[in-house]
Amino acid sequence: MIDLYTWTTPNGRKVSVMLEECGLQYTVHPVNIGAGEQFRPEFVAICPNSKIPAIFDRDAGVSLFESGAILIHLAEKTGRFLPAKDPGRAKTLEWLMWQMANIGPMLGQANHFASVAPEKIPYAIERYIAESARLLKVMDDRLARVPYLAGEYSIADIATYPWVKVGFEPVRGAKPDVVGEGAHVARWLAALAARPAVAKGMAVPQV
Ligand SMILES: N[C@@H](CCC(=O)N[C@@H](CS)C(=O)NCC(=O)O)C(=O)O
């Protein structure tokens, strides 16, 4: 049994999609980050960084934060979506790290400065939208050669999907000259959306 601490955001949904894909039993604990619940002592005890997602794996007796670490843990626990051997394992971790270090932070900042920040700062908006567009082009070029980021469907795709689902159209709309049609990303988005476990995981938490 897994306790999942999460909210209605892309980083949280990576983990609920993975739990659904693996058919693992889990209990959802919503942490309303808009209301500051990530700073409550009982959550900080599990995640000292005060950000969702986090889990407590009761079978292993371990708590974990950072979505990438959680995905690797669940993949190793179940033997799913992370090949045991190289080159599959190495390529999966490569694209997972690419998501963690690039797609999440850059699309997150782009959305923040374009849509959330009380002051519109043109330099910041341009910087993060331009970098997000460049990343989506990297992804489109990759997906022109392979069906999924690491070749086979893996935790790299599960980590990337919730971010690209929300960020693809706005960023492509702002920078069509950089992203182009993005036909390969669009094909990949449709393939993931068609997976029942992805649809279920993307609806968590229900608040
Ligand atoms: N690198 C972390 C990022 C986690 C993160 O940024 N979570 C956001 C929601 S998507 C959060 O909890 N924000 C609350 C805050 O910043 O106070 C991961 O992948 O788990």
Short mmCIF file of C-alpha atoms and ligand atoms in Angstrom, two decimals:
data_model
loop_
_atom_site.label_atom_id
_atom_site.label_comp_id
_atom_site.label_asym_id
_atom_site.label_seq_id
_atom_site.Cartn_x
_atom_site.Cartn_y
_atom_site.Cartn_z
CA MET A 1 0.00 0.00 0.00
CA ILE A 2 1.22 3.46 -0.93
CA ASP A 3 0.21 6.78 0.62
CA LEU A 4 0.31 9.47 -2.09
CA TYR A 5 0.55 13.14 -1.11
CA THR A 6 -0.40 15.17 -4.14
CA TRP A 7 -2.27 18.05 -5.71
CA THR A 8 -3.84 18.95 -9.09
CA THR A 9 -0.53 19.76 -10.79
CA PRO A 10 1.73 18.05 -13.36
CA ASN A 11 4.36 16.85 -10.89
CA GLY A 12 1.72 15.19 -8.74
CA ARG A 13 0.03 13.55 -11.70
CA LYS A 14 3.24 11.85 -12.85
CA VAL A 15 2.98 9.69 -9.75
CA SER A 16 -0.76 8.95 -9.89
CA VAL A 17 -0.37 7.93 -13.56
CA MET A 18 2.50 5.59 -12.60
CA LEU A 19 0.52 4.07 -9.72
CA GLU A 20 -2.40 3.44 -12.08
CA GLU A 21 -0.11 1.98 -14.77
CA CYS A 22 1.42 -0.41 -12.23
CA GLY A 23 -1.94 -1.38 -10.71
CA LEU A 24 -0.65 -0.53 -7.23
CA GLN A 25 -3.07 0.18 -4.40
CA TYR A 26 -2.79 3.69 -3.04
CA THR A 27 -4.48 6.16 -0.77
CA VAL A 28 -4.63 9.78 -1.92
CA HIS A 29 -3.90 12.55 0.57
CA PRO A 30 -4.61 15.91 -1.11
CA VAL A 31 -2.16 18.66 -0.09
CA ASN A 32 -3.68 22.00 -1.11
CA ILE A 33 -0.56 23.96 -2.08
CA GLY A 34 -2.69 27.06 -2.75
CA ALA A 35 -3.72 27.02 0.92
CA GLY A 36 -0.17 26.44 2.20
CA GLU A 37 -0.75 22.84 3.35
CA GLN A 38 2.71 21.86 2.03
CA PHE A 39 4.18 23.69 5.06
CA ARG A 40 2.25 21.70 7.66
CA PRO A 41 4.62 19.82 10.00
CA GLU A 42 3.08 16.41 9.20
CA PHE A 43 3.79 16.93 5.48
CA VAL A 44 7.25 18.43 6.05
CA ALA A 45 8.12 15.26 7.99
CA ILE A 46 7.66 13.33 4.72
CA CYS A 47 8.88 16.05 2.35
CA PRO A 48 11.36 18.49 3.93
CA ASN A 49 11.31 20.45 0.64
CA SER A 50 7.59 21.30 1.15
CA LYS A 51 6.55 20.40 -2.40
CA ILE A 52 4.25 17.71 -3.75
CA PRO A 53 4.42 14.88 -4.75
CA ALA A 54 5.59 12.63 -1.94
CA ILE A 55 4.81 9.04 -1.02
CA PHE A 56 5.04 6.70 1.91
CA ASP A 57 5.56 3.11 0.76
CA ARG A 58 4.25 1.08 3.68
CA ASP A 59 5.66 -2.23 2.38
CA ALA A 60 9.17 -0.83 2.05
CA GLY A 61 8.83 1.44 5.11
CA VAL A 62 10.22 4.38 3.15
CA SER A 63 9.03 7.92 2.46
CA LEU A 64 10.15 9.65 -0.73
CA PHE A 65 9.87 13.06 -2.34
CA GLU A 66 11.00 14.29 -5.82
CA SER A 67 8.83 12.85 -8.58
CA GLY A 68 11.76 11.35 -10.51
CA ALA A 69 12.98 9.43 -7.46
CA ILE A 70 9.44 8.22 -6.79
CA LEU A 71 9.01 6.99 -10.37
CA ILE A 72 12.31 5.08 -10.24
CA HIS A 73 11.33 3.54 -6.89
CA LEU A 74 7.94 2.40 -8.19
CA ALA A 75 9.50 1.09 -11.41
CA GLU A 76 12.04 -0.96 -9.47
CA LYS A 77 9.38 -2.14 -7.02
CA THR A 78 7.18 -3.49 -9.81
CA GLY A 79 9.66 -4.22 -12.61
CA ARG A 80 7.59 -2.00 -14.95
CA PHE A 81 8.45 0.93 -17.26
CA LEU A 82 12.22 0.94 -16.57
CA PRO A 83 14.18 -1.71 -18.43
CA ALA A 84 16.46 -3.76 -16.18
CA LYS A 85 19.39 -3.64 -18.61
CA ASP A 86 21.26 -1.15 -20.73
CA PRO A 87 20.86 0.43 -23.18
CA GLY A 88 17.13 0.64 -22.32
CA ARG A 89 17.72 1.50 -18.67
CA ALA A 90 20.33 4.18 -19.43
CA LYS A 91 18.19 5.80 -22.14
CA THR A 92 15.13 5.81 -19.86
CA LEU A 93 17.06 7.52 -17.06
CA GLU A 94 18.55 9.98 -19.57
CA TRP A 95 15.13 11.15 -20.80
CA LEU A 96 13.71 11.09 -17.27
CA MET A 97 16.51 13.42 -16.14
CA TRP A 98 15.90 15.57 -19.21
CA GLN A 99 12.31 16.00 -18.09
CA MET A 100 13.22 16.70 -14.46
CA ALA A 101 15.90 19.28 -15.31
CA ASN A 102 14.27 20.92 -18.32
CA ILE A 103 10.65 20.34 -19.30
CA GLY A 104 9.23 20.71 -15.78
CA PRO A 105 11.20 23.75 -14.61
CA MET A 106 11.07 25.66 -17.92
CA LEU A 107 7.40 25.07 -18.77
CA GLY A 108 6.59 25.80 -15.13
CA GLN A 109 8.38 29.14 -15.18
CA ALA A 110 6.90 30.00 -18.58
CA ASN A 111 3.40 29.44 -17.23
CA HIS A 112 4.20 31.37 -14.06
CA PHE A 113 5.52 34.48 -15.76
CA ALA A 114 2.98 34.46 -18.61
CA SER A 115 -0.16 33.66 -16.61
CA VAL A 116 0.35 33.82 -12.81
CA ALA A 117 2.81 36.61 -11.96
CA PRO A 118 1.03 39.82 -10.88
CA GLU A 119 3.53 41.88 -12.91
CA LYS A 120 4.10 41.09 -16.61
CA ILE A 121 7.89 41.04 -17.11
CA PRO A 122 8.58 40.77 -20.88
CA TYR A 123 12.19 39.56 -20.42
CA ALA A 124 11.13 36.68 -18.15
CA ILE A 125 8.17 35.69 -20.33
CA GLU A 126 10.34 35.66 -23.48
CA ARG A 127 13.19 33.79 -21.77
CA TYR A 128 11.07 30.88 -20.49
CA ILE A 129 8.72 30.64 -23.49
CA ALA A 130 11.72 30.58 -25.86
CA GLU A 131 13.46 27.84 -23.86
CA SER A 132 10.22 25.83 -23.60
CA ALA A 133 9.77 26.09 -27.38
CA ARG A 134 13.34 24.90 -27.94
CA LEU A 135 12.71 21.90 -25.66
CA LEU A 136 9.50 20.96 -27.47
CA LYS A 137 11.44 21.02 -30.74
CA VAL A 138 14.08 18.71 -29.19
CA MET A 139 11.24 16.40 -28.16
CA ASP A 140 9.59 16.52 -31.58
CA ASP A 141 12.87 15.65 -33.29
CA ARG A 142 13.39 12.74 -30.89
CA LEU A 143 9.85 11.43 -31.41
CA ALA A 144 10.36 11.58 -35.18
CA ARG A 145 12.84 8.73 -34.73
CA VAL A 146 11.31 6.65 -31.89
CA PRO A 147 7.71 6.02 -30.74
CA TYR A 148 8.43 6.96 -27.11
CA LEU A 149 11.16 9.08 -25.53
CA ALA A 150 13.41 6.19 -24.52
CA GLY A 151 12.27 3.91 -27.34
CA GLU A 152 9.69 1.88 -25.40
CA TYR A 153 6.95 3.40 -23.22
CA SER A 154 8.60 4.19 -19.89
CA ILE A 155 8.75 6.41 -16.80
CA ALA A 156 10.35 9.06 -19.05
CA ASP A 157 7.04 9.39 -20.92
CA ILE A 158 5.01 9.22 -17.71
CA ALA A 159 7.09 12.09 -16.25
CA THR A 160 6.85 14.23 -19.37
CA TYR A 161 3.19 13.79 -20.31
CA PRO A 162 1.45 15.92 -17.64
CA TRP A 163 3.68 18.93 -18.44
CA VAL A 164 3.49 18.69 -22.22
CA LYS A 165 -0.27 18.05 -22.13
CA VAL A 166 -0.82 21.51 -20.64
CA GLY A 167 2.15 23.36 -22.18
CA PHE A 168 2.31 22.17 -25.79
CA GLU A 169 -0.41 24.29 -27.41
CA PRO A 170 0.34 27.56 -25.54
CA VAL A 171 4.08 27.35 -26.26
CA ARG A 172 3.61 26.27 -29.88
CA GLY A 173 1.10 29.08 -30.32
CA ALA A 174 3.63 31.62 -29.01
CA LYS A 175 6.61 30.25 -30.98
CA PRO A 176 5.36 28.41 -34.10
CA ASP A 177 8.59 29.34 -35.88
CA VAL A 178 10.61 27.30 -33.32
CA VAL A 179 8.29 24.37 -32.54
CA GLY A 180 6.91 23.96 -36.07
CA GLU A 181 3.88 21.70 -36.44
CA GLY A 182 4.98 19.48 -33.58
CA ALA A 183 3.30 16.55 -35.33
CA HIS A 184 5.37 13.92 -33.51
CA VAL A 185 4.65 15.41 -30.10
CA ALA A 186 0.95 15.56 -31.04
CA ARG A 187 1.00 11.87 -32.04
CA TRP A 188 2.74 10.97 -28.74
CA LEU A 189 0.23 13.05 -26.71
CA ALA A 190 -2.66 11.19 -28.37
CA ALA A 191 -1.03 7.79 -27.72
CA LEU A 192 -0.65 8.54 -24.01
CA ALA A 193 -4.12 10.07 -23.68
CA ALA A 194 -5.56 6.81 -25.08
CA ARG A 195 -4.10 4.75 -22.21
CA PRO A 196 -6.81 4.12 -19.57
CA ALA A 197 -4.26 4.31 -16.71
CA VAL A 198 -3.08 7.72 -17.91
CA ALA A 199 -6.64 9.03 -18.01
CA LYS A 200 -7.30 7.70 -14.50
CA GLY A 201 -4.06 9.06 -13.06
CA MET A 202 -4.60 12.49 -14.60
CA ALA A 203 -7.92 12.77 -12.70
CA VAL A 204 -6.16 12.48 -9.30
CA PRO A 205 -6.71 14.06 -6.86
CA GLN A 206 -10.43 14.65 -7.08
CA VAL A 207 -11.05 17.84 -5.13
N1 LIG B 1 11.30 18.71 -8.55
C1 LIG B 1 10.09 18.52 -7.80
C2 LIG B 1 9.18 19.69 -8.03
C3 LIG B 1 7.95 19.63 -7.16
C4 LIG B 1 7.12 20.89 -7.29
O1 LIG B 1 7.58 21.93 -7.79
N2 LIG B 1 5.87 20.80 -6.83
C5 LIG B 1 4.99 21.96 -6.85
C6 LIG B 1 3.66 21.58 -7.48
S1 LIG B 1 3.84 21.02 -9.16
C7 LIG B 1 4.71 22.41 -5.42
O2 LIG B 1 4.50 21.60 -4.55
N3 LIG B 1 4.69 23.73 -5.18
C8 LIG B 1 4.38 24.28 -3.90
C9 LIG B 1 5.29 25.41 -3.51
O3 LIG B 1 6.18 25.77 -4.32
O4 LIG B 1 5.12 25.95 -2.42
C10 LIG B 1 9.43 17.19 -8.25
O5 LIG B 1 9.53 16.86 -9.42
O6 LIG B 1 8.83 16.51 -7.39
#
